[in-house]
CSV table of C-alpha atoms and ligand atoms in Angstrom, one decimal:
chain,number,residue,atom,x,y,z
A,1,MET,CA,0.0,0.0,0.0
A,2,LYS,CA,1.4,3.4,-1.0
A,3,HIS,CA,1.6,5.9,1.9
A,4,ARG,CA,0.9,9.4,1.4
A,5,HIS,CA,2.9,12.4,2.9
A,6,HIS,CA,0.8,14.2,5.3
A,7,ALA,CA,1.5,18.0,5.4
A,8,HIS,CA,-0.1,18.7,8.7
A,9,PHE,CA,1.2,17.6,12.1
A,10,ALA,CA,-2.1,16.3,13.3
A,11,THR,CA,-2.7,14.2,10.2
A,12,ALA,CA,0.8,12.8,10.2
A,13,ALA,CA,0.6,12.0,13.9
A,14,ILE,CA,-2.5,9.8,13.1
A,15,HIS,CA,-1.6,8.3,9.7
A,16,THR,CA,2.0,8.3,8.8
A,17,GLY,CA,3.6,4.8,8.2
A,18,TYR,CA,0.3,2.8,8.1
A,19,HIS,CA,-2.7,2.1,6.1
A,20,PRO,CA,-5.4,-0.2,7.4
A,21,GLN,CA,-5.3,-2.1,4.0
A,22,ASP,CA,-1.8,-3.3,4.8
A,23,GLN,CA,-3.4,-5.4,7.5
A,24,GLN,CA,-6.8,-6.7,6.3
A,25,GLY,CA,-8.4,-3.3,7.2
A,26,ALA,CA,-7.4,-3.3,10.9
A,27,LEU,CA,-7.6,0.4,12.0
A,28,THR,CA,-4.9,-0.2,14.7
A,29,PRO,CA,-1.6,-1.8,13.6
A,30,PRO,CA,-1.0,-5.3,15.1
A,31,ILE,CA,1.5,-5.8,17.8
A,32,HIS,CA,4.3,-8.1,16.7
A,33,ILE,CA,5.5,-10.1,19.7
A,34,SER,CA,7.9,-12.2,17.5
A,35,SER,CA,11.5,-12.3,18.8
A,36,THR,CA,12.8,-13.6,15.5
A,37,TYR,CA,11.9,-13.6,11.8
A,38,ALA,CA,12.2,-16.6,9.4
A,39,PHE,CA,14.1,-16.3,6.2
A,40,GLU,CA,13.2,-18.4,3.0
A,41,THR,CA,16.8,-19.4,2.5
A,42,VAL,CA,20.2,-19.1,4.0
A,43,GLU,CA,21.2,-16.7,1.2
A,44,GLN,CA,18.3,-14.4,2.0
A,45,GLY,CA,19.3,-14.4,5.6
A,46,ALA,CA,22.9,-13.6,4.7
A,47,GLU,CA,21.7,-10.7,2.5
A,48,ALA,CA,19.6,-9.4,5.4
A,49,PHE,CA,22.6,-9.5,7.8
A,50,GLN,CA,24.6,-7.5,5.1
A,51,GLY,CA,21.8,-4.9,4.8
A,52,ASP,CA,21.2,-6.0,1.2
A,53,ASN,CA,17.4,-6.5,1.7
A,54,ASP,CA,14.9,-5.0,4.0
A,55,ARG,CA,13.7,-8.1,5.8
A,56,PHE,CA,13.3,-8.2,9.6
A,57,ILE,CA,15.9,-10.3,11.3
A,58,TYR,CA,15.5,-10.3,15.1
A,59,ALA,CA,13.5,-8.0,17.3
A,60,ARG,CA,16.5,-6.4,18.9
A,61,LEU,CA,16.9,-4.6,15.5
A,62,GLY,CA,13.2,-3.7,15.0
A,63,SER,CA,9.7,-5.1,14.2
A,64,PRO,CA,7.0,-4.1,11.7
A,65,THR,CA,5.1,-2.2,14.3
A,66,GLN,CA,8.1,-0.5,15.5
A,67,GLN,CA,8.9,0.5,12.0
A,68,ILE,CA,5.5,2.3,11.7
A,69,LEU,CA,6.3,4.2,14.9
A,70,GLU,CA,9.7,5.1,13.8
A,71,GLN,CA,8.4,6.4,10.4
A,72,ARG,CA,5.8,8.5,12.3
A,73,LEU,CA,8.3,9.9,14.8
A,74,ALA,CA,10.7,10.7,12.0
A,75,ARG,CA,8.0,12.6,10.1
A,76,LEU,CA,6.9,14.6,13.3
A,77,GLU,CA,10.5,15.6,13.9
A,78,GLN,CA,11.2,16.4,10.2
A,79,ALA,CA,14.0,13.8,10.2
A,80,GLU,CA,15.1,11.3,7.6
A,81,ALA,CA,15.0,8.5,10.2
A,82,ALA,CA,14.2,7.7,13.8
A,83,LEU,CA,15.1,4.8,16.2
A,84,ALA,CA,12.7,4.0,19.0
A,85,THR,CA,14.0,2.7,22.3
A,86,ALA,CA,13.1,1.3,25.6
A,87,SER,CA,13.4,4.6,27.5
A,88,GLY,CA,14.7,8.1,27.1
A,89,MET,CA,17.9,7.0,28.8
A,90,GLY,CA,18.1,4.1,26.2
A,91,ALA,CA,18.0,6.6,23.3
A,92,ILE,CA,20.5,9.0,24.9
A,93,THR,CA,23.0,6.2,25.9
A,94,ALA,CA,22.7,4.3,22.6
A,95,THR,CA,23.3,7.5,20.7
A,96,LEU,CA,26.4,8.7,22.8
A,97,TRP,CA,28.0,5.2,22.9
A,98,SER,CA,27.7,5.2,19.1
A,99,LEU,CA,29.2,8.7,18.4
A,100,VAL,CA,32.1,9.3,20.9
A,101,LYS,CA,35.3,7.5,21.8
A,102,PRO,CA,37.9,8.0,24.4
A,103,GLY,CA,39.8,11.3,24.0
A,104,ASP,CA,36.7,13.0,22.5
A,105,GLU,CA,35.1,15.8,24.1
A,106,ILE,CA,31.3,16.4,24.7
A,107,ILE,CA,30.3,20.0,25.5
A,108,ALA,CA,27.0,19.8,27.5
A,109,ASP,CA,24.7,22.6,28.9
A,110,LEU,CA,25.0,23.1,32.7
A,111,SER,CA,21.5,22.0,33.4
A,112,LEU,CA,20.7,18.5,32.5
A,113,TYR,CA,18.1,16.0,33.6
A,114,GLY,CA,19.7,14.1,36.5
A,115,CYS,CA,20.3,10.7,34.9
A,116,THR,CA,21.7,12.3,31.7
A,117,TYR,CA,24.1,14.2,34.0
A,118,SER,CA,24.9,11.1,35.7
A,119,PHE,CA,25.6,9.1,32.5
A,120,LEU,CA,28.0,11.8,31.4
A,121,GLU,CA,29.6,12.5,34.6
A,122,HIS,CA,29.9,9.0,36.1
A,123,GLY,CA,29.5,6.9,32.9
A,124,LEU,CA,31.2,8.3,29.9
A,125,LYS,CA,33.8,10.2,31.8
A,126,SER,CA,35.2,7.0,33.4
A,127,PHE,CA,35.6,5.7,29.9
A,128,GLY,CA,38.0,8.5,28.9
A,129,VAL,CA,35.5,10.9,27.3
A,130,LYS,CA,36.1,14.5,28.3
A,131,ILE,CA,32.9,16.3,29.6
A,132,THR,CA,32.8,20.1,29.7
A,133,TYR,CA,29.7,21.9,31.1
A,134,LEU,CA,29.0,25.4,29.9
A,135,ASN,CA,26.0,27.8,30.1
A,136,LEU,CA,24.9,27.4,26.4
A,137,SER,CA,22.2,30.0,26.7
A,138,ASP,CA,25.1,32.2,25.8
A,139,PRO,CA,26.4,30.8,22.4
A,140,ASN,CA,29.5,32.8,22.8
A,141,ASN,CA,30.5,30.4,25.6
A,142,LEU,CA,30.5,27.6,23.0
A,143,THR,CA,32.5,29.7,20.5
A,144,GLN,CA,35.2,30.2,23.1
A,145,HIS,CA,35.5,26.6,24.2
A,146,ILE,CA,34.8,24.5,21.1
A,147,SER,CA,37.9,22.7,19.7
A,148,ASP,CA,39.0,20.0,17.3
A,149,GLN,CA,38.4,17.5,20.2
A,150,THR,CA,34.8,18.4,20.5
A,151,ARG,CA,32.7,15.7,18.8
A,152,LEU,CA,29.3,16.5,20.2
A,153,VAL,CA,27.4,19.5,21.8
A,154,TYR,CA,24.4,18.4,24.0
A,155,SER,CA,21.5,20.4,25.5
A,156,GLU,CA,18.0,20.3,26.5
A,157,SER,CA,15.7,23.3,25.8
A,158,PRO,CA,13.9,24.3,28.0
A,159,THR,CA,16.2,22.7,30.5
A,160,ASN,CA,15.0,20.3,33.1
A,161,PRO,CA,14.2,21.6,35.7
A,162,ASN,CA,15.0,25.3,35.5
A,163,MET,CA,13.5,26.3,32.2
A,164,ARG,CA,16.5,27.9,30.5
A,165,LEU,CA,16.4,28.0,26.7
A,166,VAL,CA,19.4,27.6,24.3
A,167,ASP,CA,19.3,29.3,20.8
A,168,ILE,CA,19.4,26.1,18.7
A,169,ALA,CA,19.9,27.9,15.5
A,170,ALA,CA,22.8,29.8,16.9
A,171,LEU,CA,24.5,26.8,18.3
A,172,ALA,CA,24.0,24.9,15.0
A,173,ALA,CA,25.7,27.7,13.2
A,174,ILE,CA,28.8,27.2,15.5
A,175,THR,CA,29.0,23.4,15.2
A,176,GLY,CA,27.7,23.2,11.6
A,177,PRO,CA,31.2,23.9,9.9
A,178,LEU,CA,33.0,21.6,12.2
A,179,ASP,CA,33.1,17.7,12.7
A,180,CYS,CA,30.8,18.1,15.6
A,181,GLN,CA,27.2,17.0,16.1
A,182,LEU,CA,24.6,19.2,17.8
A,183,MET,CA,22.2,16.9,19.9
A,184,ILE,CA,19.1,18.4,21.5
A,185,ASP,CA,16.8,16.8,24.1
A,186,ASN,CA,13.4,17.9,23.0
A,187,THR,CA,11.4,16.1,25.7
A,188,TYR,CA,9.8,19.2,27.2
A,189,CYS,CA,8.6,20.6,23.9
A,190,THR,CA,7.7,17.5,21.9
A,191,PRO,CA,7.9,17.9,18.1
A,192,TYR,CA,4.5,19.7,18.3
A,193,LEU,CA,6.2,22.8,19.9
A,194,GLN,CA,9.7,22.6,18.5
A,195,ASN,CA,11.7,20.9,15.8
A,196,PRO,CA,15.4,21.2,16.5
A,197,LEU,CA,16.5,19.5,13.3
A,198,ALA,CA,14.7,22.1,11.3
A,199,LEU,CA,16.6,24.7,13.4
A,200,GLY,CA,19.9,23.1,12.4
A,201,ALA,CA,20.6,20.4,15.0
A,202,ASP,CA,22.0,17.1,13.8
A,203,LEU,CA,20.2,14.8,16.3
A,204,VAL,CA,17.1,15.0,18.5
A,205,VAL,CA,16.4,12.8,21.3
A,206,HIS,CA,13.2,12.4,23.4
A,207,SER,CA,11.9,10.6,26.5
A,208,ALA,CA,8.6,9.4,25.0
A,209,THR,CA,7.6,8.3,28.5
A,210,LYS,CA,6.4,11.9,28.9
A,211,TYR,CA,4.0,13.9,26.7
A,212,LEU,CA,4.4,11.5,23.6
A,213,GLY,CA,3.0,8.5,25.5
A,214,GLY,CA,0.9,11.0,27.6
A,215,HIS,CA,-0.8,8.6,30.0
A,216,GLY,CA,1.9,7.5,32.4
A,217,ASP,CA,1.7,3.9,31.4
A,218,LEU,CA,4.9,3.3,29.4
A,219,LEU,CA,8.7,3.9,29.2
A,220,ALA,CA,10.1,4.8,25.8
A,221,GLY,CA,12.4,7.0,23.9
A,222,PHE,CA,13.7,7.8,20.4
A,223,VAL,CA,16.5,9.5,18.6
A,224,ALA,CA,16.0,11.1,15.1
A,225,GLY,CA,18.4,12.5,12.5
A,226,ARG,CA,20.1,11.6,9.2
A,227,GLN,CA,19.5,8.0,8.0
A,228,GLU,CA,23.1,6.8,8.1
A,229,VAL,CA,23.6,8.1,11.7
A,230,ILE,CA,20.4,6.5,12.9
A,231,ASP,CA,21.4,3.2,11.1
A,232,HIS,CA,24.7,3.3,12.9
A,233,ILE,CA,23.1,3.9,16.3
A,234,ARG,CA,20.6,1.0,15.7
A,235,MET,CA,23.5,-1.4,14.6
A,236,PHE,CA,25.8,-0.5,17.3
A,237,GLY,CA,24.5,1.7,20.2
A,238,LEU,CA,21.2,-0.3,20.4
A,239,LYS,CA,22.2,-3.7,19.1
A,240,ASP,CA,25.6,-4.1,20.8
A,241,MET,CA,26.2,-1.4,23.5
A,242,THR,CA,22.8,-1.0,25.3
A,243,GLY,CA,20.2,-3.5,24.1
A,244,ALA,CA,17.6,-0.9,25.1
A,245,VAL,CA,14.9,-2.4,22.9
A,246,ILE,CA,11.3,-1.0,23.1
A,247,SER,CA,8.7,-3.8,23.6
A,248,GLY,CA,5.9,-4.3,21.0
A,249,PHE,CA,3.3,-3.5,23.7
A,250,ASP,CA,4.9,0.0,24.4
A,251,VAL,CA,5.2,0.6,20.6
A,252,SER,CA,1.5,0.2,20.3
A,253,LEU,CA,0.7,2.4,23.4
A,254,LEU,CA,3.0,5.1,22.0
A,255,LEU,CA,1.2,4.9,18.6
A,256,ARG,CA,-2.0,5.5,20.5
A,257,GLY,CA,-0.6,8.3,22.5
A,258,LEU,CA,0.7,10.1,19.4
A,259,LYS,CA,-2.7,10.3,17.9
A,260,THR,CA,-3.9,12.9,20.5
A,261,LEU,CA,-0.5,14.6,21.0
A,262,HIS,CA,-1.5,17.8,19.3
A,263,VAL,CA,-4.9,18.1,21.2
A,264,ARG,CA,-3.3,17.3,24.6
A,265,MET,CA,-0.3,19.9,24.0
A,266,GLU,CA,-2.8,22.6,23.3
A,267,ARG,CA,-4.6,22.0,26.6
A,268,HIS,CA,-1.4,21.6,28.5
A,269,GLY,CA,-0.2,24.9,27.3
A,270,GLU,CA,-3.5,26.8,28.0
A,271,ASN,CA,-3.7,25.4,31.5
A,272,ALA,CA,0.0,26.1,32.2
A,273,GLN,CA,-0.3,29.7,30.9
A,274,GLN,CA,-3.1,30.3,33.4
A,275,VAL,CA,-1.3,28.5,36.3
A,276,ALA,CA,2.0,30.4,35.7
A,277,GLU,CA,0.1,33.8,35.7
A,278,TYR,CA,-1.6,32.7,39.0
A,279,LEU,CA,1.8,31.8,40.5
A,280,ALA,CA,3.5,35.0,39.1
A,281,ALA,CA,0.8,37.0,40.8
A,282,SER,CA,0.9,35.3,44.2
A,283,PRO,CA,2.7,37.2,47.0
A,284,HIS,CA,4.0,33.8,48.3
A,285,VAL,CA,5.8,33.1,45.0
A,286,LYS,CA,9.3,34.7,44.6
A,287,ARG,CA,9.9,33.6,41.0
A,288,THR,CA,7.9,31.8,38.2
A,289,TYR,CA,9.8,30.4,35.2
A,290,TYR,CA,7.5,29.9,32.2
A,291,PRO,CA,8.3,30.9,28.6
A,292,GLY,CA,4.8,32.3,28.2
A,293,LEU,CA,5.2,34.9,30.9
A,294,ALA,CA,5.8,38.5,29.8
A,295,ASP,CA,8.8,38.8,32.1
A,296,PHE,CA,10.4,35.4,31.0
A,297,PRO,CA,14.1,36.4,30.5
A,298,GLN,CA,14.3,34.7,27.0
A,299,ARG,CA,10.8,35.5,25.8
A,300,GLN,CA,12.1,36.6,22.4
A,301,LEU,CA,13.9,33.3,21.8
A,302,ALA,CA,11.0,31.3,23.0
A,303,ALA,CA,8.7,33.1,20.5
A,304,LEU,CA,11.3,32.4,17.8
A,305,GLN,CA,11.9,28.7,18.2
A,306,MET,CA,8.9,27.4,20.2
A,307,ARG,CA,5.4,27.4,18.8
A,308,GLN,CA,3.9,27.5,22.3
A,309,ALA,CA,5.2,27.8,25.8
A,310,GLY,CA,4.3,24.2,26.8
A,311,GLY,CA,3.1,22.6,29.9
A,312,MET,CA,6.1,22.7,32.3
A,313,ILE,CA,6.6,25.4,35.0
A,314,ALA,CA,9.4,26.0,37.7
A,315,PHE,CA,8.9,28.2,40.6
A,316,GLU,CA,10.4,29.3,44.0
A,317,LEU,CA,8.3,30.3,47.0
A,318,ASN,CA,9.2,33.0,49.4
A,319,ALA,CA,9.9,30.3,51.9
A,320,THR,CA,12.4,28.0,53.5
A,321,ARG,CA,13.0,24.5,52.1
A,322,GLU,CA,10.8,23.1,54.9
A,323,GLN,CA,7.9,25.4,54.0
A,324,ALA,CA,8.3,24.5,50.3
A,325,ALA,CA,8.0,20.8,51.4
A,326,ALA,CA,5.0,21.6,53.5
A,327,PHE,CA,3.4,23.3,50.6
A,328,VAL,CA,3.8,20.2,48.3
A,329,ASN,CA,2.6,17.9,51.1
A,330,ARG,CA,-0.7,20.0,51.6
A,331,LEU,CA,-1.7,19.6,48.0
A,332,GLN,CA,-4.9,17.5,47.7
A,333,MET,CA,-5.4,16.8,44.0
A,334,ILE,CA,-2.0,17.5,42.6
A,335,LEU,CA,0.3,14.5,43.0
A,336,CYS,CA,3.9,14.5,44.3
A,337,ALA,CA,5.6,12.4,41.6
A,338,VAL,CA,8.4,12.7,39.2
A,339,SER,CA,7.9,12.2,35.4
A,340,LEU,CA,5.9,14.8,33.4
A,341,GLY,CA,3.5,15.2,30.5
A,342,ASP,CA,0.8,13.1,31.9
A,343,ALA,CA,-2.9,13.9,32.2
A,344,GLU,CA,-2.4,14.3,36.0
A,345,THR,CA,-0.7,17.4,37.3
A,346,LEU,CA,2.5,16.3,38.9
A,347,ILE,CA,4.8,18.3,41.3
A,348,GLN,CA,8.2,17.5,42.6
A,349,HIS,CA,11.3,18.9,44.2
A,350,PRO,CA,14.2,18.4,41.8
A,351,ALA,CA,17.0,18.7,44.4
A,352,SER,CA,15.4,15.8,46.3
A,353,MET,CA,14.3,13.6,43.4
A,354,THR,CA,14.9,14.1,39.6
A,355,HIS,CA,18.3,15.9,40.2
A,356,SER,CA,19.5,14.1,43.4
A,357,THR,CA,22.3,12.7,41.2
A,358,TYR,CA,24.0,16.2,41.7
A,359,THR,CA,25.7,16.9,44.9
A,360,GLU,CA,24.5,20.0,46.7
A,361,GLU,CA,27.6,21.9,45.4
A,362,ALA,CA,27.0,20.7,41.9
A,363,LEU,CA,23.4,21.8,42.0
A,364,LEU,CA,24.5,25.4,42.6
A,365,ALA,CA,27.4,25.2,40.0
A,366,HIS,CA,24.8,23.9,37.5
A,367,LEU,CA,22.4,26.7,38.2
A,368,ILE,CA,19.7,24.5,39.8
A,369,SER,CA,18.3,26.1,42.8
A,370,PRO,CA,17.8,23.7,45.9
A,371,THR,CA,14.5,25.4,46.5
A,372,LEU,CA,13.1,25.1,43.1
A,373,ILE,CA,9.8,23.4,42.6
A,374,ARG,CA,8.7,21.7,39.3
A,375,LEU,CA,5.2,21.6,38.1
A,376,SER,CA,4.0,19.4,35.1
A,377,VAL,CA,0.6,21.0,34.5
A,378,GLY,CA,-1.9,18.3,33.6
A,379,LEU,CA,-5.3,18.1,31.8
A,380,GLU,CA,-7.7,18.6,34.7
A,381,HIS,CA,-9.9,21.7,34.7
A,382,VAL,CA,-7.5,24.6,35.2
A,383,ASP,CA,-9.7,26.1,38.0
A,384,ASP,CA,-9.2,22.9,40.1
A,385,ILE,CA,-5.5,23.0,39.6
A,386,ILE,CA,-5.2,26.6,40.6
A,387,ALA,CA,-7.6,26.0,43.7
A,388,ASP,CA,-5.4,23.3,44.9
A,389,LEU,CA,-2.3,25.4,44.7
A,390,ASP,CA,-4.1,28.3,46.3
A,391,GLN,CA,-5.4,26.2,49.2
A,392,ALA,CA,-2.0,24.7,49.9
A,393,LEU,CA,-0.2,28.2,49.8
A,394,GLU,CA,-2.8,29.7,52.1
A,395,SER,CA,-2.5,26.7,54.4
A,396,VAL,CA,1.3,27.1,54.6
A,397,PHE,CA,1.5,30.8,54.8
A,398,SER,CA,-1.4,31.4,57.3
A,399,GLY,CA,0.4,28.9,59.5
A,400,ALA,CA,-2.6,26.4,59.7
A,401,SER,CA,-1.8,22.7,59.8
A,402,GLY,CA,-3.0,20.7,56.9
A,403,ASP,CA,-3.3,17.1,56.0
A,404,SER,CA,-0.7,15.5,53.7
A,405,ASN,CA,-2.1,14.2,50.6
A,406,ASN,CA,0.4,11.4,50.5
A,407,GLY,CA,2.7,11.6,53.5
A,408,LEU,CA,5.7,12.1,51.4
A,409,ALA,CA,8.0,14.7,53.0
A,410,ILE,CA,10.3,16.2,50.4
A,411,LEU,CA,13.0,16.6,53.1
A,412,ALA,CA,13.8,13.4,54.7
B,1,7XF,O1,14.5,7.2,30.5
B,1,7XF,P1,13.3,8.0,30.5
B,1,7XF,O2,12.2,7.8,29.5
B,1,7XF,O3,12.7,8.3,31.9
B,1,7XF,O4,13.8,9.6,30.0
B,1,7XF,C1,14.9,10.2,30.6
B,1,7XF,C2,14.8,11.7,30.3
B,1,7XF,C3,15.5,12.2,29.3
B,1,7XF,N1,15.4,13.6,29.1
B,1,7XF,C4,14.7,14.3,29.8
B,1,7XF,C5,14.6,15.9,29.5
B,1,7XF,C6,13.9,13.7,30.9
B,1,7XF,O5,13.1,14.6,31.6
B,1,7XF,C7,14.0,12.4,31.1
B,1,7XF,C8,13.3,11.8,32.2
B,1,7XF,N2,12.9,12.7,33.3
B,1,7XF,C9,12.0,12.2,34.3
B,1,7XF,C10,11.6,13.6,35.1
B,1,7XF,O6,12.4,14.6,34.9
B,1,7XF,O7,10.8,13.6,35.8
B,1,7XF,C11,12.4,11.1,35.1
B,1,7XF,C12,11.8,10.8,36.3
B,1,7XF,S1,13.3,10.6,37.6
């Protein structure tokens, strides 16, 4: 069955890579649970192993359902090719194991998701890869430090958890002429809000566990970029170095999540805008970091490279760490949990949770405030989200004692 190119994001997210007539009219693609694929002859198998035909070989290299997902993800990120993996960390590690060797340098932004930081700092570093952390929000910092040794530049935008942006096009202009790849973690934005490859990046990586799945019921990731690079990551980083293979069931759940991504992102964004405005106006809130606020320091850049401001907010209270913990504990509907991009509004304390891989000193050096609170604004009615934040703030700052929603103290 010939597949059409779908010009619009929403249509591509629903149709790309599959036509029901490929599978006896089945609207939903079947899940292939087969671990291995039979050849008609030894010669055909030998050809498959040489890459001289496009037969499936073994599920560690992919499956027909996974191929549909990968075509769809590549289309949404405007990439030649994509590789789906068992988790976001699976995509990040398979990619970096494939592209750097001892003696190479990676320049990474200062603020990274905790396990990405840990992989660079405690993983790759111990294998002889030089890791340099810079504030990449100022591209001049990259210009000053980049050298022949620098094989890869890595950043999130917005950064997890502190919502800094990097100017992806400006960084690409610096790495472009050199033998150096620019790799962007686009998890916070999803391809609906930002396309790093279209801005000049070489590779884009995602935790699909978040908005792409959207329902808190799967772990997945993907990397997208040029076909030959993705082939190399599949045949080395995934097949040999990590084995971080996505399961067929998670492929199917992810295909289901993608169908509503555009609708969900619109509502996440609308809700987050109102919640951010509420927080920014509260006398109990010291700073609110959200790209949709008028006083967001990188508002112009946000308007330039992001289609909307997204669903993630970070903020600091006019409070001690203990009061900040008490505030979270007094929330009644909003859940104290890591992860993000789910229908449920989730709140967490990065220094205690997602970024506890940083030492206290490293948190400060990496611009992550120990009192920062991170909010993933969900799809509940926005009035209920704001009402819950409001009652918890009132409860803490009026000194009344409230009931903990979950008994989880941020500060052990
Ligand atoms: O391996 P995962 O699917 O959990 O994805 C890893 C990952 C990669 N990049 C970014 C920007 C991420 O935020 C994540 C996962 N972060 C979760 C969080 O920040 O809440 C993980 C919970 S500890």
